[in-house]
Short mmCIF file of C-alpha atoms and ligand atoms in Angstrom, two decimals:
data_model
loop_
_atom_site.label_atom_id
_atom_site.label_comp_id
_atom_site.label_asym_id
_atom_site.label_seq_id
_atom_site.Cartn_x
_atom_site.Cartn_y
_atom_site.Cartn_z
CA UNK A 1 -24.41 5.66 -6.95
CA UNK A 2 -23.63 1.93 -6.78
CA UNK A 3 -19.32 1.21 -6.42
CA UNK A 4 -17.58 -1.32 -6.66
CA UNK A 5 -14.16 -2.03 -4.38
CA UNK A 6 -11.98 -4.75 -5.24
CA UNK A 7 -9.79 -6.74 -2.47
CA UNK A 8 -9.78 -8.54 0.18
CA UNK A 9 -7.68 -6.62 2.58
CA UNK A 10 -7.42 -4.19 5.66
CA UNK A 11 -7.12 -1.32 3.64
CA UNK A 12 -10.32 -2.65 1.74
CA UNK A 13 -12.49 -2.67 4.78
CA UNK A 14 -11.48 0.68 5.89
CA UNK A 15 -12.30 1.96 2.12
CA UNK A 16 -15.21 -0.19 2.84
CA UNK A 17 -16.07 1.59 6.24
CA UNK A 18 -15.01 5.26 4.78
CA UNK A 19 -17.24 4.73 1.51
CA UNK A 20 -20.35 3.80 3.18
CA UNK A 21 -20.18 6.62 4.87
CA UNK A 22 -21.01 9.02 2.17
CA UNK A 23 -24.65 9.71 1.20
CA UNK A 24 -22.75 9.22 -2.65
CA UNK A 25 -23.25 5.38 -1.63
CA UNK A 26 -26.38 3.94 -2.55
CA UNK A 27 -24.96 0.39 -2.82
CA UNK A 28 -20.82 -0.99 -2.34
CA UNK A 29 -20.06 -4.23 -3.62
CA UNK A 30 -16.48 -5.49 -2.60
CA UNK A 31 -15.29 -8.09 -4.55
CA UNK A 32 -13.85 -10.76 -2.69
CA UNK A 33 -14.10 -8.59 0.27
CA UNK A 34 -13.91 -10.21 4.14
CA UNK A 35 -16.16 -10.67 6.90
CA UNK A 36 -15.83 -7.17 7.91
CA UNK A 37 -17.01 -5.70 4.65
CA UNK A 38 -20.60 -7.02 4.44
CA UNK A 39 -21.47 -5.27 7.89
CA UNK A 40 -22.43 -1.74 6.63
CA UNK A 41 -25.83 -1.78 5.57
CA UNK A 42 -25.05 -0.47 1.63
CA UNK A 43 -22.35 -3.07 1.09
CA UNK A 44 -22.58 -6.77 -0.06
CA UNK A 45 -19.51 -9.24 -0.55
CA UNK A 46 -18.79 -10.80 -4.04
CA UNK A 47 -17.16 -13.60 -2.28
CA UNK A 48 -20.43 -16.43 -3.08
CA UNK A 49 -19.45 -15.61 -6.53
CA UNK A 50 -15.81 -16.08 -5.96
CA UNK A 51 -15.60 -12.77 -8.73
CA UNK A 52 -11.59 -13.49 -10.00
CA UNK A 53 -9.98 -10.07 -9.72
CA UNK A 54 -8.00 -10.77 -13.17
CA UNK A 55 -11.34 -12.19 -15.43
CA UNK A 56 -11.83 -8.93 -16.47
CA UNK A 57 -15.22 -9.57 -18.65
CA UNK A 58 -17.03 -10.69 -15.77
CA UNK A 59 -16.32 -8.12 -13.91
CA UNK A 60 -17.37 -5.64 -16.87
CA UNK A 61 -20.46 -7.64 -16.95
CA UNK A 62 -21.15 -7.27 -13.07
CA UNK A 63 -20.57 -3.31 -13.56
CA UNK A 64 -22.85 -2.94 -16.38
CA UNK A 65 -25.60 -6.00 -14.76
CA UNK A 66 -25.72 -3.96 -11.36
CA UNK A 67 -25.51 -0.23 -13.15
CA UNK A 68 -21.68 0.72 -10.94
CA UNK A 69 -20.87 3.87 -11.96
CA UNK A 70 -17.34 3.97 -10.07
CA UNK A 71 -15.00 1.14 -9.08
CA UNK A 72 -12.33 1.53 -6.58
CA UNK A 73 -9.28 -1.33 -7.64
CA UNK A 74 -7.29 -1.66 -4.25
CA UNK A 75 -4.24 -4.11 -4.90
CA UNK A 76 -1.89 -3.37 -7.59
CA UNK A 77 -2.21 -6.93 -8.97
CA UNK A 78 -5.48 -6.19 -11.42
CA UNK A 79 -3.59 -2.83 -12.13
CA UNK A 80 -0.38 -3.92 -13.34
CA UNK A 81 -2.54 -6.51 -15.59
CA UNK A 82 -4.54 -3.58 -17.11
CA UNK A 83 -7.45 -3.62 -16.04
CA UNK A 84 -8.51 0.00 -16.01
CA UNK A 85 -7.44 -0.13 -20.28
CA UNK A 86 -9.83 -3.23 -20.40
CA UNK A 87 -12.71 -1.23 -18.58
CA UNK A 88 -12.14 1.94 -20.83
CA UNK A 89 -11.47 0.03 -23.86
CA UNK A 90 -14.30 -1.99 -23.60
CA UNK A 91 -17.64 -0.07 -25.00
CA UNK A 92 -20.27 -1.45 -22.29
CA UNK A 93 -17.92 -0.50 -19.51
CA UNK A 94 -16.39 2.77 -21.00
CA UNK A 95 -18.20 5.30 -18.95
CA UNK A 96 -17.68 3.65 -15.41
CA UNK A 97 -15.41 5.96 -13.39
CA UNK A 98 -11.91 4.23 -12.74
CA UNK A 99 -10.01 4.89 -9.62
CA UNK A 100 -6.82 3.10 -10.53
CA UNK A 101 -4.07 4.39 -13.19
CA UNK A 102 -3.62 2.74 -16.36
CA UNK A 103 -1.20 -0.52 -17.21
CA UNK A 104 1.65 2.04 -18.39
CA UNK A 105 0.85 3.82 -14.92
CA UNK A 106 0.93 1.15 -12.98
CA UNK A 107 4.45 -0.01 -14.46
CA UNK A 108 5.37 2.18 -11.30
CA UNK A 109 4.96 -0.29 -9.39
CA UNK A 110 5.11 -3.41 -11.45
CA UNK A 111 8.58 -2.69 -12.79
CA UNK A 112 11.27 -1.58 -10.61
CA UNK A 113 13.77 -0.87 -13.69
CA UNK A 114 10.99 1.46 -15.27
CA UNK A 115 10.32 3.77 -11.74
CA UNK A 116 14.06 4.00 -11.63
CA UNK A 117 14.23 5.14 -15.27
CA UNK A 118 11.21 7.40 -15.00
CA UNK A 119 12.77 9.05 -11.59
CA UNK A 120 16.67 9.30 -13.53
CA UNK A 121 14.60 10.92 -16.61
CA UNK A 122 12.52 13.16 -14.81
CA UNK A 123 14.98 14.16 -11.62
CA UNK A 124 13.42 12.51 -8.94
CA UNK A 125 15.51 12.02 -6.12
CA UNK A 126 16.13 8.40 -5.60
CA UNK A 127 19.08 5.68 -4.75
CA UNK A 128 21.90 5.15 -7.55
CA UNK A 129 21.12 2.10 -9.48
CA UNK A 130 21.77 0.12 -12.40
CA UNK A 131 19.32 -3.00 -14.29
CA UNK A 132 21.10 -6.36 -14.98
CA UNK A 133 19.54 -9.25 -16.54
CA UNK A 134 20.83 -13.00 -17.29
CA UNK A 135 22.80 -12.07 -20.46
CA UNK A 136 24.62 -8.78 -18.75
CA UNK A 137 25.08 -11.42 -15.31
CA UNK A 138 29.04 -11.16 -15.60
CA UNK A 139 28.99 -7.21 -15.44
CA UNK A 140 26.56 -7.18 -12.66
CA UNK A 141 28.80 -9.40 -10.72
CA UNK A 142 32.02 -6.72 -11.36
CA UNK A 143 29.22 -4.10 -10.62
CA UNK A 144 28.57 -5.43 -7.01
CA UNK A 145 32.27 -5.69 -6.24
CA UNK A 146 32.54 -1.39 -7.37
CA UNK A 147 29.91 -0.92 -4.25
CA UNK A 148 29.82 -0.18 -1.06
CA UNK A 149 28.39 -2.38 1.30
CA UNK A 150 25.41 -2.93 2.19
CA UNK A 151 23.88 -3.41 -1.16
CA UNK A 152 20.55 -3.36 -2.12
CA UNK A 153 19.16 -5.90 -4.59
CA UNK A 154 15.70 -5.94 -5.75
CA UNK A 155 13.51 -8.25 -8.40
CA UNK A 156 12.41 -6.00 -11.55
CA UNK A 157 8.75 -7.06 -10.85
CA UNK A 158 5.71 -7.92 -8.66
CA UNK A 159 7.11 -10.65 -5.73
CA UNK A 160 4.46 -10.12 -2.91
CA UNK A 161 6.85 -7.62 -0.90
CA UNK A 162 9.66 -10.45 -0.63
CA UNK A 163 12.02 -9.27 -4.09
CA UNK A 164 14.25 -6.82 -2.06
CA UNK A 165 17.07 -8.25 -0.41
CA UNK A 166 19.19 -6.15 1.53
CA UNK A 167 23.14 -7.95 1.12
CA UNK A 168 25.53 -6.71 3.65
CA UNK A 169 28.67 -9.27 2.35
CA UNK A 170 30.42 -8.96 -1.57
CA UNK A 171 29.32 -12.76 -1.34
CA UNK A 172 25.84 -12.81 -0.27
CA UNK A 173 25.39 -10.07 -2.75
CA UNK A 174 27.07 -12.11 -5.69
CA UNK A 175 24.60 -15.17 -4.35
CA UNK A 176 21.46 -13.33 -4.89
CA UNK A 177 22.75 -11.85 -8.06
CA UNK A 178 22.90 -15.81 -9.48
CA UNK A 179 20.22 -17.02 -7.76
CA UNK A 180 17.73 -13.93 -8.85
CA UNK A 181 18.49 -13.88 -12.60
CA UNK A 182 20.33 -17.18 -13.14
CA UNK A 183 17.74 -19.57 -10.88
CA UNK A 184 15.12 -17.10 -11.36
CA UNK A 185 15.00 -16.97 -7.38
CA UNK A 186 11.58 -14.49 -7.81
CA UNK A 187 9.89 -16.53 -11.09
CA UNK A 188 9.72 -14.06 -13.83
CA UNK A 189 9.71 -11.31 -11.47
CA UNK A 190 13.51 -11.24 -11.15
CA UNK A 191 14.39 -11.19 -15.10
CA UNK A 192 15.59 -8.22 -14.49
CA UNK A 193 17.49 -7.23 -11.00
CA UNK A 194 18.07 -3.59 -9.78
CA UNK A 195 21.13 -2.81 -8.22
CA UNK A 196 20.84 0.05 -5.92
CA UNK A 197 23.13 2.01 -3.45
CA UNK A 198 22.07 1.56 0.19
CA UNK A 199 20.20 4.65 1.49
CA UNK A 200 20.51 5.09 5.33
CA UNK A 201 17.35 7.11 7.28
CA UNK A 202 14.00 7.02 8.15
CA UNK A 203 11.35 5.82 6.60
CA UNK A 204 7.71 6.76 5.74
CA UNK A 205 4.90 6.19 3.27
CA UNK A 206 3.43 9.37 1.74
CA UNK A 207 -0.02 8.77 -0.06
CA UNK A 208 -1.01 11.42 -3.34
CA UNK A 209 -4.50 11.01 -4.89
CA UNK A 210 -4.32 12.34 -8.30
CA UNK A 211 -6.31 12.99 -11.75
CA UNK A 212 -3.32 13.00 -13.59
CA UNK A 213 -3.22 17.30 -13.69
CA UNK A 214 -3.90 17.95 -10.07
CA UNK A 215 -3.32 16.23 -6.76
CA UNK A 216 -4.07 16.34 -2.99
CA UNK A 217 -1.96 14.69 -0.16
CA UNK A 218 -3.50 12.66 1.96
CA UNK A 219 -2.09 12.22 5.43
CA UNK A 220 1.65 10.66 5.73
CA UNK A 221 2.09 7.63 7.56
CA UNK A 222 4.65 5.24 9.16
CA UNK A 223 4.90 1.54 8.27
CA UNK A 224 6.06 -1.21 10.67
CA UNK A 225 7.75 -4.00 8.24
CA UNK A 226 9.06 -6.55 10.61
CA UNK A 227 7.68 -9.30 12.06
CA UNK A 228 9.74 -9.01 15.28
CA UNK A 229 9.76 -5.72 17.92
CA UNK A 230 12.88 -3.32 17.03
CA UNK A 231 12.04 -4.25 14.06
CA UNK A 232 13.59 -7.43 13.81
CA UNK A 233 13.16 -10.70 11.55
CA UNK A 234 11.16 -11.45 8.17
CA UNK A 235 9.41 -8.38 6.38
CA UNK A 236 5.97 -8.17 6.42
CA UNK A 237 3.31 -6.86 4.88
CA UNK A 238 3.20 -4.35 8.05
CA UNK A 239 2.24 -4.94 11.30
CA UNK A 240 1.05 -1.50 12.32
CA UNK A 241 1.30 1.96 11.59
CA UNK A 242 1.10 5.12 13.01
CA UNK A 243 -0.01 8.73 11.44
CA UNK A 244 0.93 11.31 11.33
CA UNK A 245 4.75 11.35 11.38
CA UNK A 246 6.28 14.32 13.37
CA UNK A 247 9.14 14.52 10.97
CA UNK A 248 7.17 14.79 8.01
CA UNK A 249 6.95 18.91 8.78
CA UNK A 250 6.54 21.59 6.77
CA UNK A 251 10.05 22.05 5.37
CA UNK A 252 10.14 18.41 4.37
CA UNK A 253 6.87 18.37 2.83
CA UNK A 254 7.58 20.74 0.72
CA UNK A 255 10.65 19.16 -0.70
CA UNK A 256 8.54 16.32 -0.81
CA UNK A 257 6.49 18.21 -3.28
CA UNK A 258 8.46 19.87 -5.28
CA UNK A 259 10.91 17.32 -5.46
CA UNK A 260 8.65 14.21 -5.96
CA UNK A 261 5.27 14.85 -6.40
CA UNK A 262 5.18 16.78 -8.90
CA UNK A 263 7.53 16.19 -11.18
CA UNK A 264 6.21 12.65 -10.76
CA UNK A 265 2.76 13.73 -12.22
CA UNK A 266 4.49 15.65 -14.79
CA UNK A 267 6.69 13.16 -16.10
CA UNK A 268 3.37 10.78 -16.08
CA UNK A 269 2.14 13.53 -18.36
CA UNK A 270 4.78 14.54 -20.50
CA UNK A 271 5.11 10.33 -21.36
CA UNK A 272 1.23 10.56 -21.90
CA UNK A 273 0.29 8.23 -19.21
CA UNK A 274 -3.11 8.55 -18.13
CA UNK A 275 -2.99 8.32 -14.34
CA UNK A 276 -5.74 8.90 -11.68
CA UNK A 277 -5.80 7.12 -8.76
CA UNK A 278 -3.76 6.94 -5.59
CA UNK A 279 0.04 7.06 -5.72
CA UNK A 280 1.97 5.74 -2.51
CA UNK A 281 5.61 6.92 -1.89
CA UNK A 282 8.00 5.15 -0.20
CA UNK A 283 10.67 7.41 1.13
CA UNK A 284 13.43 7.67 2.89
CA UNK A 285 14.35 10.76 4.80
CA UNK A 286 18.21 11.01 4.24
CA UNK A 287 19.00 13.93 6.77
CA UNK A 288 15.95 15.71 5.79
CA UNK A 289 15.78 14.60 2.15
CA UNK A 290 13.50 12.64 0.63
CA UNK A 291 14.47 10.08 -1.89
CA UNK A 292 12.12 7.41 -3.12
CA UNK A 293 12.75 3.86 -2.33
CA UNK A 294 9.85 2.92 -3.95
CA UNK A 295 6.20 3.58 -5.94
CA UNK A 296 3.18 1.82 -5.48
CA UNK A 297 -0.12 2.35 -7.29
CA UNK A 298 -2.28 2.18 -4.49
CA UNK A 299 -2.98 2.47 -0.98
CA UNK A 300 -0.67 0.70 1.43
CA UNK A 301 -1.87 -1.38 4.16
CA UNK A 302 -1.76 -1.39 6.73
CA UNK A 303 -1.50 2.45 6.34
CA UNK A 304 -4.66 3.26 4.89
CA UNK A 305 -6.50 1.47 8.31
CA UNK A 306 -4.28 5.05 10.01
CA UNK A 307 -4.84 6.91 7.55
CA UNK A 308 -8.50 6.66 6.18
CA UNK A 309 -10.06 7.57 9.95
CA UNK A 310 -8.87 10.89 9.98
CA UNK A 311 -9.69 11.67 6.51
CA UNK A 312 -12.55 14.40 6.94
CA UNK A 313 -13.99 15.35 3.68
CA UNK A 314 -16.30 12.21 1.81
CA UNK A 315 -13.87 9.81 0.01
CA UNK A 316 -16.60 9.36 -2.36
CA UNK A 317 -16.67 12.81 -3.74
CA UNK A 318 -12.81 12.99 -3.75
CA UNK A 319 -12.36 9.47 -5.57
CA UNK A 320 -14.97 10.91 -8.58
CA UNK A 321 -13.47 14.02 -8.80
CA UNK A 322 -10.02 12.19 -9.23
CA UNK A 323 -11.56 9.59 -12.01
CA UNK A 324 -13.43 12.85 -13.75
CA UNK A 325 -10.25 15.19 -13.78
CA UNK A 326 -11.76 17.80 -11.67
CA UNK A 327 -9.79 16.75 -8.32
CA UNK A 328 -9.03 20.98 -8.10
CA UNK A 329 -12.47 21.38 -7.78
CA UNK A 330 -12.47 19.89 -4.24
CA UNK A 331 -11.19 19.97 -0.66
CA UNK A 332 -9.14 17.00 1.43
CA UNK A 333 -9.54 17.91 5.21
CA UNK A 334 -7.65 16.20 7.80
CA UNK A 335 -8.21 15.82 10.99
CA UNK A 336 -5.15 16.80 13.50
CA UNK A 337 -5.85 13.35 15.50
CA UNK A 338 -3.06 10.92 15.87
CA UNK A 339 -3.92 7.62 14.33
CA UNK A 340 -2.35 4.68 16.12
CA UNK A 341 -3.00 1.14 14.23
CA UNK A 342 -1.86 -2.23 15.69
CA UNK A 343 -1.96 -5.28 12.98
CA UNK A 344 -3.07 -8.85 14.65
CA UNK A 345 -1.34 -11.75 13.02
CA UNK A 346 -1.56 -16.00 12.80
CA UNK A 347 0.66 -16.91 14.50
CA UNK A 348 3.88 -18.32 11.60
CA UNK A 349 2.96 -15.32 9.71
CA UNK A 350 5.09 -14.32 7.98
CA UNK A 351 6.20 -18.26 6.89
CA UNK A 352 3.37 -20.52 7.12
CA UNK A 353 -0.18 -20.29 10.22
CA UNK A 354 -2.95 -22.33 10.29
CA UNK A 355 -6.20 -20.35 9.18
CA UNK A 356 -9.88 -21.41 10.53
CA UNK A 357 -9.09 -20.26 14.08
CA UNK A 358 -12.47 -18.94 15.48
CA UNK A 359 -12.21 -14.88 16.70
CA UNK A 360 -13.02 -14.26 19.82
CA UNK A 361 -13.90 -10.54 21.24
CA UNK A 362 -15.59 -9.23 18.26
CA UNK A 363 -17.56 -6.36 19.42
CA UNK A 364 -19.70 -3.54 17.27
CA UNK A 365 -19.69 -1.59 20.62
CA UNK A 366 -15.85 -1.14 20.45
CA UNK A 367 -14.24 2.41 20.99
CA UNK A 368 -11.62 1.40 18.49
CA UNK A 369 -12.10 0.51 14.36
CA UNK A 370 -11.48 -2.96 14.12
CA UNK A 371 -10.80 -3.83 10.92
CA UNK A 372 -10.61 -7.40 9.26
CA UNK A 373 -8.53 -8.79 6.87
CA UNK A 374 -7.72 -12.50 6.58
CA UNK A 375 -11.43 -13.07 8.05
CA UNK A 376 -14.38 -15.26 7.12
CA UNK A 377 -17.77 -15.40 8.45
CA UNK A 378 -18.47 -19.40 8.89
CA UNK A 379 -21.46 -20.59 10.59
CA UNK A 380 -22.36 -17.53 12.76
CA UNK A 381 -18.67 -17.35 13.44
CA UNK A 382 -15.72 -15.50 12.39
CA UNK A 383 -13.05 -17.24 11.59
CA UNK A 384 -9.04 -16.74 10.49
CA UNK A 385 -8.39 -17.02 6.96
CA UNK A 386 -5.11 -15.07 6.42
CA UNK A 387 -1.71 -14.17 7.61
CA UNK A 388 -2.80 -10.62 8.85
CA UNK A 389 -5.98 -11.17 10.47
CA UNK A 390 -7.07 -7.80 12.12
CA UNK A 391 -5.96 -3.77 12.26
CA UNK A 392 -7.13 -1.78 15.25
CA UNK A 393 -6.74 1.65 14.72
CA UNK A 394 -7.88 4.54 17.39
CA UNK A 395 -7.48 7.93 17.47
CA UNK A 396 -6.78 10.72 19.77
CA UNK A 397 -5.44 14.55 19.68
CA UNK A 398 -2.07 12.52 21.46
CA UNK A 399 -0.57 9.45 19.97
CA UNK A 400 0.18 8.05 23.31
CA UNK A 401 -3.41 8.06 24.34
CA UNK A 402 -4.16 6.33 20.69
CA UNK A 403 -1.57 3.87 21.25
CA UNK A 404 -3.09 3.06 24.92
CA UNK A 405 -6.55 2.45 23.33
CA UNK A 406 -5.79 0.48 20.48
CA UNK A 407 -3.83 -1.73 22.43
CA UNK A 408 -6.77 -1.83 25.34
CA UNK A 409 -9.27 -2.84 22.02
CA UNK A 410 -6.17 -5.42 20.98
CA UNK A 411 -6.66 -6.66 24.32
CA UNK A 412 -10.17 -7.91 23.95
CA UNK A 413 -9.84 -9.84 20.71
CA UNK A 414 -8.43 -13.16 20.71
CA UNK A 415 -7.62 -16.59 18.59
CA UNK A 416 -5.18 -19.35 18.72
CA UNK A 417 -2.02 -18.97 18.02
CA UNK A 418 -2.52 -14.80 17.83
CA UNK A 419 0.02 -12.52 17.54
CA UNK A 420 1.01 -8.96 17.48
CA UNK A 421 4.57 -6.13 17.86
CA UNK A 422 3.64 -4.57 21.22
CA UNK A 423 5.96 -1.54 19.96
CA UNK A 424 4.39 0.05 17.69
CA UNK A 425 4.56 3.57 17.63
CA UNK A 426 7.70 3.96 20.20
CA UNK A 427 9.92 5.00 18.11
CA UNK A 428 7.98 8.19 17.02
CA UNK A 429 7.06 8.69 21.02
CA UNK A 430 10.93 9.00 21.47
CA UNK A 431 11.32 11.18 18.51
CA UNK A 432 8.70 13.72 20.03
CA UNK A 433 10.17 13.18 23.24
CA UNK A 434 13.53 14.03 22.03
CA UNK A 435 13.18 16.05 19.09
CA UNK A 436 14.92 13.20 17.10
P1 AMP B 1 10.30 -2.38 -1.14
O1 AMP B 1 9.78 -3.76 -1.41
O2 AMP B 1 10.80 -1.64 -2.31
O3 AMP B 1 9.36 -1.59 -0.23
O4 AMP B 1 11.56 -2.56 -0.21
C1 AMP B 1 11.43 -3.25 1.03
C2 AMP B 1 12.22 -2.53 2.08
O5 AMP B 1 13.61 -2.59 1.76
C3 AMP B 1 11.93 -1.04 2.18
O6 AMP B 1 10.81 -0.79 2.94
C4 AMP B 1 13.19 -0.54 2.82
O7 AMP B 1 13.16 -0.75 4.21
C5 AMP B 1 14.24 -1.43 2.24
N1 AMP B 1 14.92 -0.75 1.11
C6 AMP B 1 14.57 -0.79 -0.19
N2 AMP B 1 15.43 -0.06 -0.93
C7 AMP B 1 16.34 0.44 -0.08
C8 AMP B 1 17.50 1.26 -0.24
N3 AMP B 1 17.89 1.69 -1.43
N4 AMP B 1 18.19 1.58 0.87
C9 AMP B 1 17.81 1.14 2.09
N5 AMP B 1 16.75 0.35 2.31
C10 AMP B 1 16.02 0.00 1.24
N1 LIG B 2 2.54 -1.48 3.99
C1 LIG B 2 3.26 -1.48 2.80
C2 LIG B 2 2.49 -1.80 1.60
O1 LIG B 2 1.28 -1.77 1.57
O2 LIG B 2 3.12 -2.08 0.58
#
């Protein structure tokens, strides 16, 4: 069949790279895709025809002009707007498989206020919180001085992974409070502000595909936020990730599960949301509890670069059995592998870089997946043309050893200005080393 993937990203290429593999694939567009996309032999870039991931009809009229019969959405941005209602309501497009929940789904992620009212109303464990907006200012203000410090404050909407701000004075708390609803510090984004207790633990991402009735876990992950090693300085969009996470056992799992998966999928039910796609937990193990921190309706990247490579069964057949309902009808095998994945940045990144740097080191004989993401091909060359540039992920039955080679393939690669955290993954080698 011919599929369609839109983004731009990481976690697009290795969708990219996964997809191609399956003998599903006759043809993969990627629309805007990078210069890692186009190099599997079934896929071709969108990017000549700079396809706008929000003009909807054109990208109807590219699914019905090239015959797709499944399209993969992999930001949240074309989500939250609806596209997947404009595909189904529209009748030359209503047949195309959608991996990607609806708007009302995606208000998951694209609302803070309405996750934290969905997990209150359906018993999800998750942080205390309450939703303030300009004309209720004055009792968020006496609400910050009731909590304990530090306190969490976080823009209702979409704001690029920068609207949480983590306020460990009364003052810089009451600051952010003003500036976020009063100077609208986030745009319209922080209209509404969540205030939420501070929950102290360890972290990891947990990815569920689902049809909206049944659901397989894919393998668990941990994110690397910070720009800086010890995790230090500016968030990120993640600079590396590892997979699978040793405390992420059985027992936890489980309470994963029962606690938040499902009740998740059931609430999406009971409110008659129609949901299939991928949904990505953020949680927070809180002496060996999970409580959400946050829900995103889609992959996570760089997570899905760890993740993706030691996904067994063919992501084709498991992303048309989620947009046909019949996801119980198939398998998801794993493999056992560690994944380690190291993100290459501009250097600036986070705050501002200078893109057109020419990549050096490029290599279809590497041992490692590189994968691109803020890359162009430009006369013969590849150039820069992002904040996060590359993911190297390798993998090996011992995360050490995938560490060692990732950061051997890291080795080779080179631009201007690069740079990378040289600790990924330690943490998780001291917790198997330890036990904790
Ligand atoms: P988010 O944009 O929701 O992923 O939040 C960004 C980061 O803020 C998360 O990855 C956490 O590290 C941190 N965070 C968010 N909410 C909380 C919370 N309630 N307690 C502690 N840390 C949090
Ligand atoms: N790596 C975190 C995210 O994709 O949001």
């Amino acid at each position: 069949m011919n599929i369609l993937l839109l983004g731009s990203g990481g976690r697009e290429h290795a969708l990219a790279w996964k997809i191609s593999q399956s003998s599903d694939c006759t043809k993969l567009f990627v629309s805007p895709g990078n210069a890692g996309t186009s190099l599997f032999n079934v896929t071709e870039n969108l990017v000549q025809n700079s396809y706008d991931q929000s003009d909807f009809q054109r990208i109807a009229n590219f699914i019905q002009q090239q015959n797709i019969e499944l399209i993969v959405v992999g930001p949240e941005a074309p989500l939250v707007a609806g596209i997947t209602d404009f595909l189904k309501n529209n009748s030359s497009t209503s047949d195309v498989l959608v991996v990607g929940p609806t708007q009302a789904g995606a208000e998951l992620e694209g609302s803070k206020d309405f996750a934290k009212q969905f997990m209150q109303k359906h018993n999800i464990p998750t942080a205390a919180s309450h939703t303030f907006t300009a004309e209720t200012l004055e009792e968020g203000l006496k609400y910050v001085k009731e909590q304990t410090l530090p306190i969490v404050l976080k823009a209702d909407g979409l704001a690029a992974g920068k609207g949480v701000i983590i306020c460990t004075s009364y003052d810089e708390a009451t600051e952010t409070l003003r500036d976020m609803l009063q100077h609208q510090k986030f745009g319209t984004a922080s209209q509404k502000v969540v205030i939420e207790e501070f929950l102290d633990g360890i972290e990891l991402s947990v990815f569920v595909l689902t049809d909206g009735k049944n659901y397989h876990l894919l393998p668990e992950a941990k994110d690397y936020k910070r720009i800086g090693e010890n995790d230090t300085g500016p968030n990120t969009g993640g600079m590396g990730a590892v997979s699978p996470v040793p405390f992420a056992d059985e027992a936890f799992m489980s309470k994963v599960k029962a606690q938040i998966v499902e009740p998740t999928i059931q609430g999406l039910a009971k409110e008659n949301i129609d949901y299939r796609g991928f949904i990505f937990l953020g949680l927070m193990n809180v002496g060996g509890n999970p409580y959400v921190i946050e829900y995103n309706v889609r992959l996570g990247d760089p997570e899905t670069q760890a993740i993706i490579p030691r996904l067994e069964s063919d992501l084709v057949e498991l992303l048309v059995a989620t947009a046909r309902q019949q996801l119980s009808e198939v398998q998801v095998n794993i493999s056992l592998q560690a994944a380690a994945t190291v993100v290459m940045v501009s250097g600036g990144y986070p705050e501002s870089y200078v893109k057109g740097k020419v990549i050096s080191g490029l290599s279809d004989k590497a041992e490692s997946l590189v994968f691109h993401a803020g890359t162009e091909a430009k006369e013969g060359k590849t150039i820069t043309s992002g904040g996060r540039v590359l993911a190297v992920t390798s993998l090996h039955s011992q995360l050490t050893s995938a560490l060692e080679q990732t950061y051997a393939q890291v080795d080779q690669l080179f631009w201007k200005d690069i740079y990378y955290r040289k600790d990924i993954g330690q943490d998780i080698l001291g917790y198997l080393a330890n036990g904790k």
